[in-house]
Tab-separated table of N, CA and C in Angstrom:
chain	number	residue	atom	x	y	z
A	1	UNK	N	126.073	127.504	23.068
A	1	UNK	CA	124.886	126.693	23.140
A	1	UNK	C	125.279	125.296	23.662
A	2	UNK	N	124.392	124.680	24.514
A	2	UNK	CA	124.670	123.452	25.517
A	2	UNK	C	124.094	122.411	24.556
A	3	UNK	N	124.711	121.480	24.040
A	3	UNK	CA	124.415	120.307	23.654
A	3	UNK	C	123.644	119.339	24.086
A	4	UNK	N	122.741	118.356	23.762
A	4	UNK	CA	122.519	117.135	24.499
A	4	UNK	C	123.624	116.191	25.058
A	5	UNK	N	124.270	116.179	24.139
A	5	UNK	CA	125.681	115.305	24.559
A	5	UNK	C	126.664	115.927	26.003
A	6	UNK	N	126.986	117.075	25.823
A	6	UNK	CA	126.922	117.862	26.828
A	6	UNK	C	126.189	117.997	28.065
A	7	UNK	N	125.105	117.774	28.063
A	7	UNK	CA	123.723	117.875	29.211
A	7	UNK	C	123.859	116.491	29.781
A	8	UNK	N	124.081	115.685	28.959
A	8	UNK	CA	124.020	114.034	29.671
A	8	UNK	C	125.422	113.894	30.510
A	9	UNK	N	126.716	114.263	29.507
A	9	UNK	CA	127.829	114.054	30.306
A	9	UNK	C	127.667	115.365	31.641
A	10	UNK	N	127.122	115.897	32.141
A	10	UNK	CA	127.435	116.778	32.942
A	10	UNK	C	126.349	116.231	34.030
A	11	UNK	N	125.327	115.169	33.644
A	11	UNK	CA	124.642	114.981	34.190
A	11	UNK	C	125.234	113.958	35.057
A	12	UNK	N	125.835	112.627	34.509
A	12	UNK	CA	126.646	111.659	34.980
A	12	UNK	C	127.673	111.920	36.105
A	13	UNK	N	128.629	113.314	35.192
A	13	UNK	CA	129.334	113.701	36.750
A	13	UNK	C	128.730	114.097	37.783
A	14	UNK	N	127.576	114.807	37.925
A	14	UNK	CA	126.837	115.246	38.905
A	14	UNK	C	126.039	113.813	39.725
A	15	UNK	N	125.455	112.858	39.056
A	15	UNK	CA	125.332	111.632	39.588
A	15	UNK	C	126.219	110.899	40.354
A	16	UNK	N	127.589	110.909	39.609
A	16	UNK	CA	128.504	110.202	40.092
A	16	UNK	C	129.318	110.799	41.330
A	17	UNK	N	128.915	111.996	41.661
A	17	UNK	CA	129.489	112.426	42.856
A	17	UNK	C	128.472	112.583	43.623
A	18	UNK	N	127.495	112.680	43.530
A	18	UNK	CA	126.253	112.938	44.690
A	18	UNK	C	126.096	111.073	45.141
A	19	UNK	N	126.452	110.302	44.523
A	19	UNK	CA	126.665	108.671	45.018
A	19	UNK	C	127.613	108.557	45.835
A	20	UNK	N	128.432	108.775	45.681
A	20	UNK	CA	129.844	108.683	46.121
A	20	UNK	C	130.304	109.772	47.536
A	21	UNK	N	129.080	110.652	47.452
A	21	UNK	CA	129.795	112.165	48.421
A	21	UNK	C	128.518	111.914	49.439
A	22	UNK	N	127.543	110.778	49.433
A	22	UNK	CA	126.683	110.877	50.928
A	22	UNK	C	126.948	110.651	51.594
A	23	UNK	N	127.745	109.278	51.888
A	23	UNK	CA	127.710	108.848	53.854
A	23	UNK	C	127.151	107.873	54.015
A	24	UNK	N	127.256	107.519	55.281
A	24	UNK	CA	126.677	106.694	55.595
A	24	UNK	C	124.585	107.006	55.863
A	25	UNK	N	124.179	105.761	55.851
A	25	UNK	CA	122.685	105.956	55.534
A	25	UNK	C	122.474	105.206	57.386
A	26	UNK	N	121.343	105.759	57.964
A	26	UNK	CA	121.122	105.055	59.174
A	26	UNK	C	120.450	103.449	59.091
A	27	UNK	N	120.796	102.649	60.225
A	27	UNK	CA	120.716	101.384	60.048
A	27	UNK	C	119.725	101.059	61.142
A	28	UNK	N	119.044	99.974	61.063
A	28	UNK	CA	118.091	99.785	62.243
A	28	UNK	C	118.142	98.139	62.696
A	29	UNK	N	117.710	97.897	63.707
A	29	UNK	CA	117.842	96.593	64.256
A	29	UNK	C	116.148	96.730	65.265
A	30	UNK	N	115.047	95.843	64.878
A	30	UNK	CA	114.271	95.539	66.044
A	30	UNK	C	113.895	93.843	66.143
A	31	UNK	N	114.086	94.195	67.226
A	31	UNK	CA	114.286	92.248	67.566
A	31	UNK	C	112.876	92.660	68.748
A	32	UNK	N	112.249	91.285	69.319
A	32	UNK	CA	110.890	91.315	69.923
A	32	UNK	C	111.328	89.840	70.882
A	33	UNK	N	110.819	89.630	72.089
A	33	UNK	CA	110.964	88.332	72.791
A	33	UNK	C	109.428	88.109	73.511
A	34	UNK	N	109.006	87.399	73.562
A	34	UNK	CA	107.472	87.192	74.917
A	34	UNK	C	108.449	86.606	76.152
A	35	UNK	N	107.783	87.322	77.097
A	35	UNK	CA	108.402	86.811	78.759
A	35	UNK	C	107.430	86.446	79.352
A	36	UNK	N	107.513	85.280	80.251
A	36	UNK	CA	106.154	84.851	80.703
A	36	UNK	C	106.782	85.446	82.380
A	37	UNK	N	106.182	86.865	82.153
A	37	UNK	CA	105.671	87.248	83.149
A	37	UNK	C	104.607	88.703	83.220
A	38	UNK	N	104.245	89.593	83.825
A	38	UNK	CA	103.167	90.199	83.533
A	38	UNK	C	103.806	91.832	83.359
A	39	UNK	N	102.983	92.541	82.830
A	39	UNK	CA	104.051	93.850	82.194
A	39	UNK	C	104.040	94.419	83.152
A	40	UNK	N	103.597	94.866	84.354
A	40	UNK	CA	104.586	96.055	85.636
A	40	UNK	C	105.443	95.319	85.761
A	41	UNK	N	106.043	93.960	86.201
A	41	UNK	CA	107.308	93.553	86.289
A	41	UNK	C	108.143	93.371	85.610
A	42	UNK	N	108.005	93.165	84.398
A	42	UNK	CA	108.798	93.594	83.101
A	42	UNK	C	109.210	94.924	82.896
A	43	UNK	N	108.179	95.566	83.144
A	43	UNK	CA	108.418	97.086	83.205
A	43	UNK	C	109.671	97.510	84.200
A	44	UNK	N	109.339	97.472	85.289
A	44	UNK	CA	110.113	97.398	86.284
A	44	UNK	C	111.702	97.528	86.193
A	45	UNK	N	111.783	96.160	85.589
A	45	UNK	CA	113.120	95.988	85.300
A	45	UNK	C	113.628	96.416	84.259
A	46	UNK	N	112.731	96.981	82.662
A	46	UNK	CA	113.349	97.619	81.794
A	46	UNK	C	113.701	98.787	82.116
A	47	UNK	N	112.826	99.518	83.252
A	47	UNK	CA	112.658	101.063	83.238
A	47	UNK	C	114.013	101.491	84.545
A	48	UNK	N	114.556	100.566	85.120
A	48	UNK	CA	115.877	100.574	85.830
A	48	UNK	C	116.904	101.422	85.271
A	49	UNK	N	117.198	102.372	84.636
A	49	UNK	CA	118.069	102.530	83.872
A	49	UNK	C	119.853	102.473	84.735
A	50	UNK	N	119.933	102.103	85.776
A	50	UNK	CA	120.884	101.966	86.363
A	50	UNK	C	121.260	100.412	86.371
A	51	UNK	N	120.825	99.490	85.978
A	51	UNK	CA	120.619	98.308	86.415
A	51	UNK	C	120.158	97.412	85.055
A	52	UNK	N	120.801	97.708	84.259
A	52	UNK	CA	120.862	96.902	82.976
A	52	UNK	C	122.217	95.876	82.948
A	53	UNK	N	123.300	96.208	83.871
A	53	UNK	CA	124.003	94.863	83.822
A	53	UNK	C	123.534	93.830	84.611
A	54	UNK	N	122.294	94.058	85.314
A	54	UNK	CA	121.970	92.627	86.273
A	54	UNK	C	120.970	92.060	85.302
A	55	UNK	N	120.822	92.281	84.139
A	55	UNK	CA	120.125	91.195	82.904
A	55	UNK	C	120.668	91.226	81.544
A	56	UNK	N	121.643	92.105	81.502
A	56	UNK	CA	122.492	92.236	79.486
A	56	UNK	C	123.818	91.596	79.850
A	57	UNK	N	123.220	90.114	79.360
A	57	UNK	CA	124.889	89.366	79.218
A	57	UNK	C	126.017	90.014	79.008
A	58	UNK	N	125.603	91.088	78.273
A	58	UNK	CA	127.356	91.442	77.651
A	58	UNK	C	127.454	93.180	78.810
A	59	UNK	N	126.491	93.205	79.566
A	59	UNK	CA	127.395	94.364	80.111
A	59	UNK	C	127.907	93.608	81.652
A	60	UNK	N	129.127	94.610	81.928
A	60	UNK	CA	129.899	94.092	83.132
A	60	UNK	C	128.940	94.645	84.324
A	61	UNK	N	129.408	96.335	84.233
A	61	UNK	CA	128.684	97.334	85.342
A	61	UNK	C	128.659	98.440	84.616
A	62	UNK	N	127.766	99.461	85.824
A	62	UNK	CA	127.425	100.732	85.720
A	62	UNK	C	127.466	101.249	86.427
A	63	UNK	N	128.135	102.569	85.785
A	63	UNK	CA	128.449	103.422	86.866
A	63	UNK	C	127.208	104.833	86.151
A	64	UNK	N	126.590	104.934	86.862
A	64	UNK	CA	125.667	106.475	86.835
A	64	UNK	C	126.337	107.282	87.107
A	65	UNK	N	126.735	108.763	86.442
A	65	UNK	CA	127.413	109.897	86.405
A	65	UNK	C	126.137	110.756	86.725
A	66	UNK	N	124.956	110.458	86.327
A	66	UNK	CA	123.787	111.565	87.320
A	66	UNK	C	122.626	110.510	86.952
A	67	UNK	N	121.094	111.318	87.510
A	67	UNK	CA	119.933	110.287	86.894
A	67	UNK	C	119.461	110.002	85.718
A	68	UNK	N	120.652	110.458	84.554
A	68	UNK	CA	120.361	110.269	83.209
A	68	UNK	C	121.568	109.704	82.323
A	69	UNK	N	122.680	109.362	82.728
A	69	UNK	CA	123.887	109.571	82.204
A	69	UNK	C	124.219	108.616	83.058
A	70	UNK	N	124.578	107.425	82.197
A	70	UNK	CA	125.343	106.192	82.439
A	70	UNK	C	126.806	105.607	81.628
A	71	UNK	N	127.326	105.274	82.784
A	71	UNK	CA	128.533	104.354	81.822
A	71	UNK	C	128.382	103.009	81.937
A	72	UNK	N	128.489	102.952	80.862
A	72	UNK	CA	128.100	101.079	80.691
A	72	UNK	C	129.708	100.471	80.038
A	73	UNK	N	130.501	99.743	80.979
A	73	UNK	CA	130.801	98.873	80.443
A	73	UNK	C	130.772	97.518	80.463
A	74	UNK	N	131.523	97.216	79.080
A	74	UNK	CA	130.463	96.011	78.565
A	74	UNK	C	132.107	94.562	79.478
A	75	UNK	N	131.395	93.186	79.382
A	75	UNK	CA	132.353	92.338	79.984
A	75	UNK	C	133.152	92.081	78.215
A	76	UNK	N	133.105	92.416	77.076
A	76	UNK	CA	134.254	92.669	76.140
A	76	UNK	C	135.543	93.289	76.373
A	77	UNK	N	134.921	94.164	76.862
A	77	UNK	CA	136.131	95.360	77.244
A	77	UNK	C	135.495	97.147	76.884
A	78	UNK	N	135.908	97.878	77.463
A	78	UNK	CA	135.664	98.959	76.544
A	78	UNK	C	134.131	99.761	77.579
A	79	UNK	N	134.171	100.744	77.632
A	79	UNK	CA	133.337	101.972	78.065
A	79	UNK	C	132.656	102.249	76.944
A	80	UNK	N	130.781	102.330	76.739
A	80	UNK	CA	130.290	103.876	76.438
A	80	UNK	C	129.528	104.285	77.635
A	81	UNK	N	128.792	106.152	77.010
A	81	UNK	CA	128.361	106.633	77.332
A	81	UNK	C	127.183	106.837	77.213
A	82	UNK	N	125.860	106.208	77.835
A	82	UNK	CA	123.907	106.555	77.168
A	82	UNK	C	123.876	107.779	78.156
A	83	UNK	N	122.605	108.578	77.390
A	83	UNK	CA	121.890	109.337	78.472
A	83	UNK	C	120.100	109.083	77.977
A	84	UNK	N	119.607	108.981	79.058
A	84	UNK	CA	117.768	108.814	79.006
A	84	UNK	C	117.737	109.817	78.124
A	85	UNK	N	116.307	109.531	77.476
A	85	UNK	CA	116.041	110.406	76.277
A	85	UNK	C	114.841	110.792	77.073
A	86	UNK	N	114.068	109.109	77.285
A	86	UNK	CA	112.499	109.482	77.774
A	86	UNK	C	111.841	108.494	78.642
A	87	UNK	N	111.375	108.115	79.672
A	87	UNK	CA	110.736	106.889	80.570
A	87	UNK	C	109.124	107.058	80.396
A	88	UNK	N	108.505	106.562	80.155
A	88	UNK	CA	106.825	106.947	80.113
A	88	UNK	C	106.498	105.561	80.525
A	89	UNK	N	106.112	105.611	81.926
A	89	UNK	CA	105.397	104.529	82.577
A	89	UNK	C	104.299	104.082	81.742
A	90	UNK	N	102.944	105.005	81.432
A	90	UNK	CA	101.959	104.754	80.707
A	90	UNK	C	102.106	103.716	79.865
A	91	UNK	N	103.303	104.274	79.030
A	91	UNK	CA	102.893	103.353	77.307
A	91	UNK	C	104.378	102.428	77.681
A	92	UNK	N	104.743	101.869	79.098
A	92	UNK	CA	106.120	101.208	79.410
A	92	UNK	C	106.937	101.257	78.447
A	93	UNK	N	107.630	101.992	77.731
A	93	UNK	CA	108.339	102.650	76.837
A	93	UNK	C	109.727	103.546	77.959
A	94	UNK	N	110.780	102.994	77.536
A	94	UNK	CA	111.823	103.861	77.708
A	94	UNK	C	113.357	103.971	76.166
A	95	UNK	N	113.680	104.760	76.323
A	95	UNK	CA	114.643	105.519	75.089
A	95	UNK	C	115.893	106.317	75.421
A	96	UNK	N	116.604	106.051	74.955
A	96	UNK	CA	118.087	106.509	75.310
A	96	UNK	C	118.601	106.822	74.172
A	97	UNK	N	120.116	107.079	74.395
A	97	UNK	CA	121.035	107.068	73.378
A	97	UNK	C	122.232	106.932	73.205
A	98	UNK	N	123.457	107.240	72.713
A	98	UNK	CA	124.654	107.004	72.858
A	98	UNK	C	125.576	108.099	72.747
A	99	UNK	N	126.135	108.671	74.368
A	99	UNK	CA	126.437	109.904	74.423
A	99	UNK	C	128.299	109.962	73.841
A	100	UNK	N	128.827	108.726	74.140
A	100	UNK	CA	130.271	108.989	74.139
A	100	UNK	C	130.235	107.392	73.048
A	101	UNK	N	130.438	107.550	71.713
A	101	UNK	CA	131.507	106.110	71.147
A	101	UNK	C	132.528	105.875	71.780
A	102	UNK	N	132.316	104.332	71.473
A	102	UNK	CA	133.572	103.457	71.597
A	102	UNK	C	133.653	102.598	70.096
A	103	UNK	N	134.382	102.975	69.247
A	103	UNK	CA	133.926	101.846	67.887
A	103	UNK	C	134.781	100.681	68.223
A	104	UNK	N	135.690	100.345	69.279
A	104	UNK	CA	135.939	99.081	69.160
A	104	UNK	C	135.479	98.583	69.957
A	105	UNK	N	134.424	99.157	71.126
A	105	UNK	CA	133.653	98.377	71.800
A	105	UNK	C	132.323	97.663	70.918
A	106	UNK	N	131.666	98.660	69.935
A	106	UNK	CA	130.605	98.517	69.343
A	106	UNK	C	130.608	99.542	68.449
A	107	UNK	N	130.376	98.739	66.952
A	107	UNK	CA	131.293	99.772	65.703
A	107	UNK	C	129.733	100.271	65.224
A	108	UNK	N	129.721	101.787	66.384
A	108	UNK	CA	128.598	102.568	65.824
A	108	UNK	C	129.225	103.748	65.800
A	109	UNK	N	128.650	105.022	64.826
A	109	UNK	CA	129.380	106.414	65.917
A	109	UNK	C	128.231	107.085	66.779
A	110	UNK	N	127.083	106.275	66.595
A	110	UNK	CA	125.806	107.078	67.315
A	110	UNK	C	124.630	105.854	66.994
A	111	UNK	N	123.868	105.659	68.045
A	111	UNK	CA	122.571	104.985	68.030
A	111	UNK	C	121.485	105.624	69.271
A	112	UNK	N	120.363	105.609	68.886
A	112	UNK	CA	118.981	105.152	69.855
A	112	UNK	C	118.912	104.081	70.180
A	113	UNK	N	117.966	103.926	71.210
A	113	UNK	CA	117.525	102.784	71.380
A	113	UNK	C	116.103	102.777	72.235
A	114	UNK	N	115.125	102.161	71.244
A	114	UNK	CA	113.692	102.173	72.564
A	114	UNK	C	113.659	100.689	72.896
A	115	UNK	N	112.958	100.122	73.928
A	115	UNK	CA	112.555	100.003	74.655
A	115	UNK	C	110.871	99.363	74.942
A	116	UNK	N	110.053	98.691	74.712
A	116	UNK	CA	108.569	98.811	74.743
A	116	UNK	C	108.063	97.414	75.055
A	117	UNK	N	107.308	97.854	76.491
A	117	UNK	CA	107.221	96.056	76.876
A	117	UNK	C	105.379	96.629	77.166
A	118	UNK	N	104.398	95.368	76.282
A	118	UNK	CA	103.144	94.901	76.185
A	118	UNK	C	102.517	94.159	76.300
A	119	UNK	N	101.346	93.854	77.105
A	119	UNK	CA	100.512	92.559	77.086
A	119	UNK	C	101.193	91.497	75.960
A	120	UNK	N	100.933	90.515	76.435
A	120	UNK	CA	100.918	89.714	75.576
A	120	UNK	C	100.289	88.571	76.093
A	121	UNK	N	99.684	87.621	74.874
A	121	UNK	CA	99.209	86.098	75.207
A	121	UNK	C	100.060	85.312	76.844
A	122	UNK	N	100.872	85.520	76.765
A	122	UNK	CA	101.968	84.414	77.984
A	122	UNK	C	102.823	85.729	78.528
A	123	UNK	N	101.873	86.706	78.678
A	123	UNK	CA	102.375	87.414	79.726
A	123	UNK	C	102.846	88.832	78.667
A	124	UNK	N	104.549	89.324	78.659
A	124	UNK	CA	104.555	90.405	78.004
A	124	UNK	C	105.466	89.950	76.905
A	125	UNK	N	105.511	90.809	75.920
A	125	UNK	CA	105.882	91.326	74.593
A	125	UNK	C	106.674	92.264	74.922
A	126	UNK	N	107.903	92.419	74.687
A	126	UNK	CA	109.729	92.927	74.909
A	126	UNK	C	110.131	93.716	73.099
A	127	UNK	N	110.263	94.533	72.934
A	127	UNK	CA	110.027	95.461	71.959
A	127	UNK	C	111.581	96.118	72.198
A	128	UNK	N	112.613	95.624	71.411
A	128	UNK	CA	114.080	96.632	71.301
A	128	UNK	C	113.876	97.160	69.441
A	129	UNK	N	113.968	98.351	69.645
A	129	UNK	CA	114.284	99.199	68.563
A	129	UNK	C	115.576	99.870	68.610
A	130	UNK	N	116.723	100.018	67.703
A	130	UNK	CA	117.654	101.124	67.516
A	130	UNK	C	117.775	101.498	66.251
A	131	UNK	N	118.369	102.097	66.355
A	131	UNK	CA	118.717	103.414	65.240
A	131	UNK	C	120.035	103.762	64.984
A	132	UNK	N	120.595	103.332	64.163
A	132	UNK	CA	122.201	103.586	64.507
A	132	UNK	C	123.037	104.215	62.969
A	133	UNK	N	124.236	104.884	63.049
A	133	UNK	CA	125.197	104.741	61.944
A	133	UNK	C	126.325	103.629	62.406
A	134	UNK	N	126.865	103.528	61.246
A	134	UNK	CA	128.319	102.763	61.613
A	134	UNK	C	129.570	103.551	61.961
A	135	UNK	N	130.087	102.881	62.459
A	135	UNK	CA	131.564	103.378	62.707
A	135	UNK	C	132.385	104.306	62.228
A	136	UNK	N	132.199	103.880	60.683
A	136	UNK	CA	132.930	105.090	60.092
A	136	UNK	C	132.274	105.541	59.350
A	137	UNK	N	132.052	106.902	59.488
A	137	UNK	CA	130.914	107.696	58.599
A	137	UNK	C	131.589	108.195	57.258
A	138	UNK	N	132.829	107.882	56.949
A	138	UNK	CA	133.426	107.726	55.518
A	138	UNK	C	132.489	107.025	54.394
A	139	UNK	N	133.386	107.525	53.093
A	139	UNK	CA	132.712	106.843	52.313
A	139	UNK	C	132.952	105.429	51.759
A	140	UNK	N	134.094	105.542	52.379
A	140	UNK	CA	134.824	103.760	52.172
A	140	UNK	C	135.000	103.100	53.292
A	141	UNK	N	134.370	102.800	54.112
A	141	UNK	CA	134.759	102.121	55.361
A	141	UNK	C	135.437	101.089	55.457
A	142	UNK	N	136.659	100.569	56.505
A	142	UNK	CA	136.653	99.146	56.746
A	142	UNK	C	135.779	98.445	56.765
A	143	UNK	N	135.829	96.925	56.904
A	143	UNK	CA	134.756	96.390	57.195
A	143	UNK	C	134.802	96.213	58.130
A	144	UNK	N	135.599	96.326	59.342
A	144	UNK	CA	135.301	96.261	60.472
A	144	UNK	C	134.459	97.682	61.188
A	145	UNK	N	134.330	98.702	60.371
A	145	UNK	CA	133.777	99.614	60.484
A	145	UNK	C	132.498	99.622	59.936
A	146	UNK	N	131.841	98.843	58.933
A	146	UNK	CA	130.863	99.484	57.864
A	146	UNK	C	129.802	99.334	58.085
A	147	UNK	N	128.137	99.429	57.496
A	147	UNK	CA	126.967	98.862	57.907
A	147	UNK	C	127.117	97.726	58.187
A	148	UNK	N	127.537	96.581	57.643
A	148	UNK	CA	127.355	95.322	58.264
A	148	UNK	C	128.002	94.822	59.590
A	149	UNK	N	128.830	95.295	59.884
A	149	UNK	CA	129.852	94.793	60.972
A	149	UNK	C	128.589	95.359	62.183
A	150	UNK	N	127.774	97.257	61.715
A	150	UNK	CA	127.245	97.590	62.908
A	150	UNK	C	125.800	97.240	62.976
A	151	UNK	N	125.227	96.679	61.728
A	151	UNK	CA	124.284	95.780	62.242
A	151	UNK	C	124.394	94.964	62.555
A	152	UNK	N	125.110	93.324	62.657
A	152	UNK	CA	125.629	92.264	63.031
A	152	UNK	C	125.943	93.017	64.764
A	153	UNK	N	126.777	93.960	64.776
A	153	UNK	CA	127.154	94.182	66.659
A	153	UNK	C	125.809	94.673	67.211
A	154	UNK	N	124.858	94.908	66.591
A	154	UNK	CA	123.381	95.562	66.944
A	154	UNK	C	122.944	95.242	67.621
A	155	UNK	N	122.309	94.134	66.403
A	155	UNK	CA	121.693	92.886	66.742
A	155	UNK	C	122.009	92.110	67.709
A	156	UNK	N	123.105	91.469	67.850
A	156	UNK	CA	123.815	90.597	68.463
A	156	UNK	C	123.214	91.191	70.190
A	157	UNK	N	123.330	92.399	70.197
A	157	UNK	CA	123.402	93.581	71.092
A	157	UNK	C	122.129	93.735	71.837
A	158	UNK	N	120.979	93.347	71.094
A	158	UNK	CA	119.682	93.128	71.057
A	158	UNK	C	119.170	92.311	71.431
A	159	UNK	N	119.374	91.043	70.854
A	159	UNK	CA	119.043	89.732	71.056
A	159	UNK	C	119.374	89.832	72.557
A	160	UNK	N	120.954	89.609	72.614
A	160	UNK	CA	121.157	88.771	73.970
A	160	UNK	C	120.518	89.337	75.328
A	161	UNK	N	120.274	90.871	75.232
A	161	UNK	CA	120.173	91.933	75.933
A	161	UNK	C	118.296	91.199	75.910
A	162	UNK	N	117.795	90.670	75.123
A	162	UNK	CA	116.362	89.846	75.104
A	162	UNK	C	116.172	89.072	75.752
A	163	UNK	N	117.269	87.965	75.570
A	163	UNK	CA	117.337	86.875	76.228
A	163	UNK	C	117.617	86.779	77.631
A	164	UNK	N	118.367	87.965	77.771
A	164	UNK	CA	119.375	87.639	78.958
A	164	UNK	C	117.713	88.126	80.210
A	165	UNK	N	117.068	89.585	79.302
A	165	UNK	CA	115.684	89.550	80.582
A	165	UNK	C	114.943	88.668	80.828
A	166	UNK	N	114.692	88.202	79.731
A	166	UNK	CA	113.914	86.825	79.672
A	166	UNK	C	114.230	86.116	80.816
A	167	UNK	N	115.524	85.031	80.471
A	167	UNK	CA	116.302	84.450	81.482
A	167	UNK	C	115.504	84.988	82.985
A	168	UNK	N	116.299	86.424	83.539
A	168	UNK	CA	116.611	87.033	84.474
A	168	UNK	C	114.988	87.036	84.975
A	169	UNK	N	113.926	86.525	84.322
A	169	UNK	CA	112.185	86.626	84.308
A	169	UNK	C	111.437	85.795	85.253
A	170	UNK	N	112.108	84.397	84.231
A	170	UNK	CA	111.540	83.908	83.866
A	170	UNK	C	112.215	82.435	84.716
A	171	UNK	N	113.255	82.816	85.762
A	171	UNK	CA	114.335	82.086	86.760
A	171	UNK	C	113.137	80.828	87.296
């Protein structure tokens, strides 16, 4: 016969390893900019997917491996791999993802990323969403590996990649 005392301690170990035995949890980053200019030309230039280092500070070049599959490297150092997910002129929305890591380029092992440029008051509204894990999908990560390091490289990732269209807009 199973005890209460019994039922609780068996309960704890079962707690204490289902904490300890998940993983990493997905992380998100959406950052927003207004560009004073009008959304087909905003569009334009988001929906380039070859041609994101002539406005993302931090990438160098690209090399296209077909019409979906890019290598981006960044002026840090270091290669990844996106491929298009989805382009929809309509709702100016485009979405990718991250086909090949680099965690010391950018300490993710996998992210999305959309994309979504809208009317706005002073022209358009610049919409970056991702979706990411960190680096090390362990349960103890470095910290140069862990959620924070890969939201901090996200973001960072986001922003400037905001600014830099802006800029590139708004000349």
């Amino acid at each position: 016969m199973i005890n209460k005392l019994s039922l609780a301690g068996l309960s704890l170990v079962l707690l204490s390893s289902s904490v300890f035995a998940h993983g990493p949890t997905p992380q998100r980053v959406d950052e927003q900019i207004n560009i004073d200019a009008d959304v087909a030309t905003v569009w334009q230039k988001v929906n380039a997917f070859d041609q994101l280092d002539k406005w993302h500070p931090a990438v160098e070049s690209i090399t296209m491996q077909d019409k979906t599959t890019r290598i981006v490297t960044l002026k840090s150092g270091g290669e990844i791999t996106e491929s298009l997910d989805e382009s929809d002129a309509e709702r100016h929305y485009i979405g990718y993802r991250l086909l090949t890591e680099n965690i010391e380029a950018i300490p993710v092992s996998f992210y999305t990323i959309g994309i979504e440029v809208e009317a706005a008051d002073t022209g358009s509204k610049v919409s970056w969403s991702g979706r990411f894990y960190r680096a090390d999908t362990g349960n103890f990560p470095p910290e140069n590996l862990n959620d924070e390091a890969a939201v901090k490289a996200m973001t960072e990732y986001a922003k400037s990649g905001l600014e830099g269209l802006k800029a590139s807009l708004e000349k």
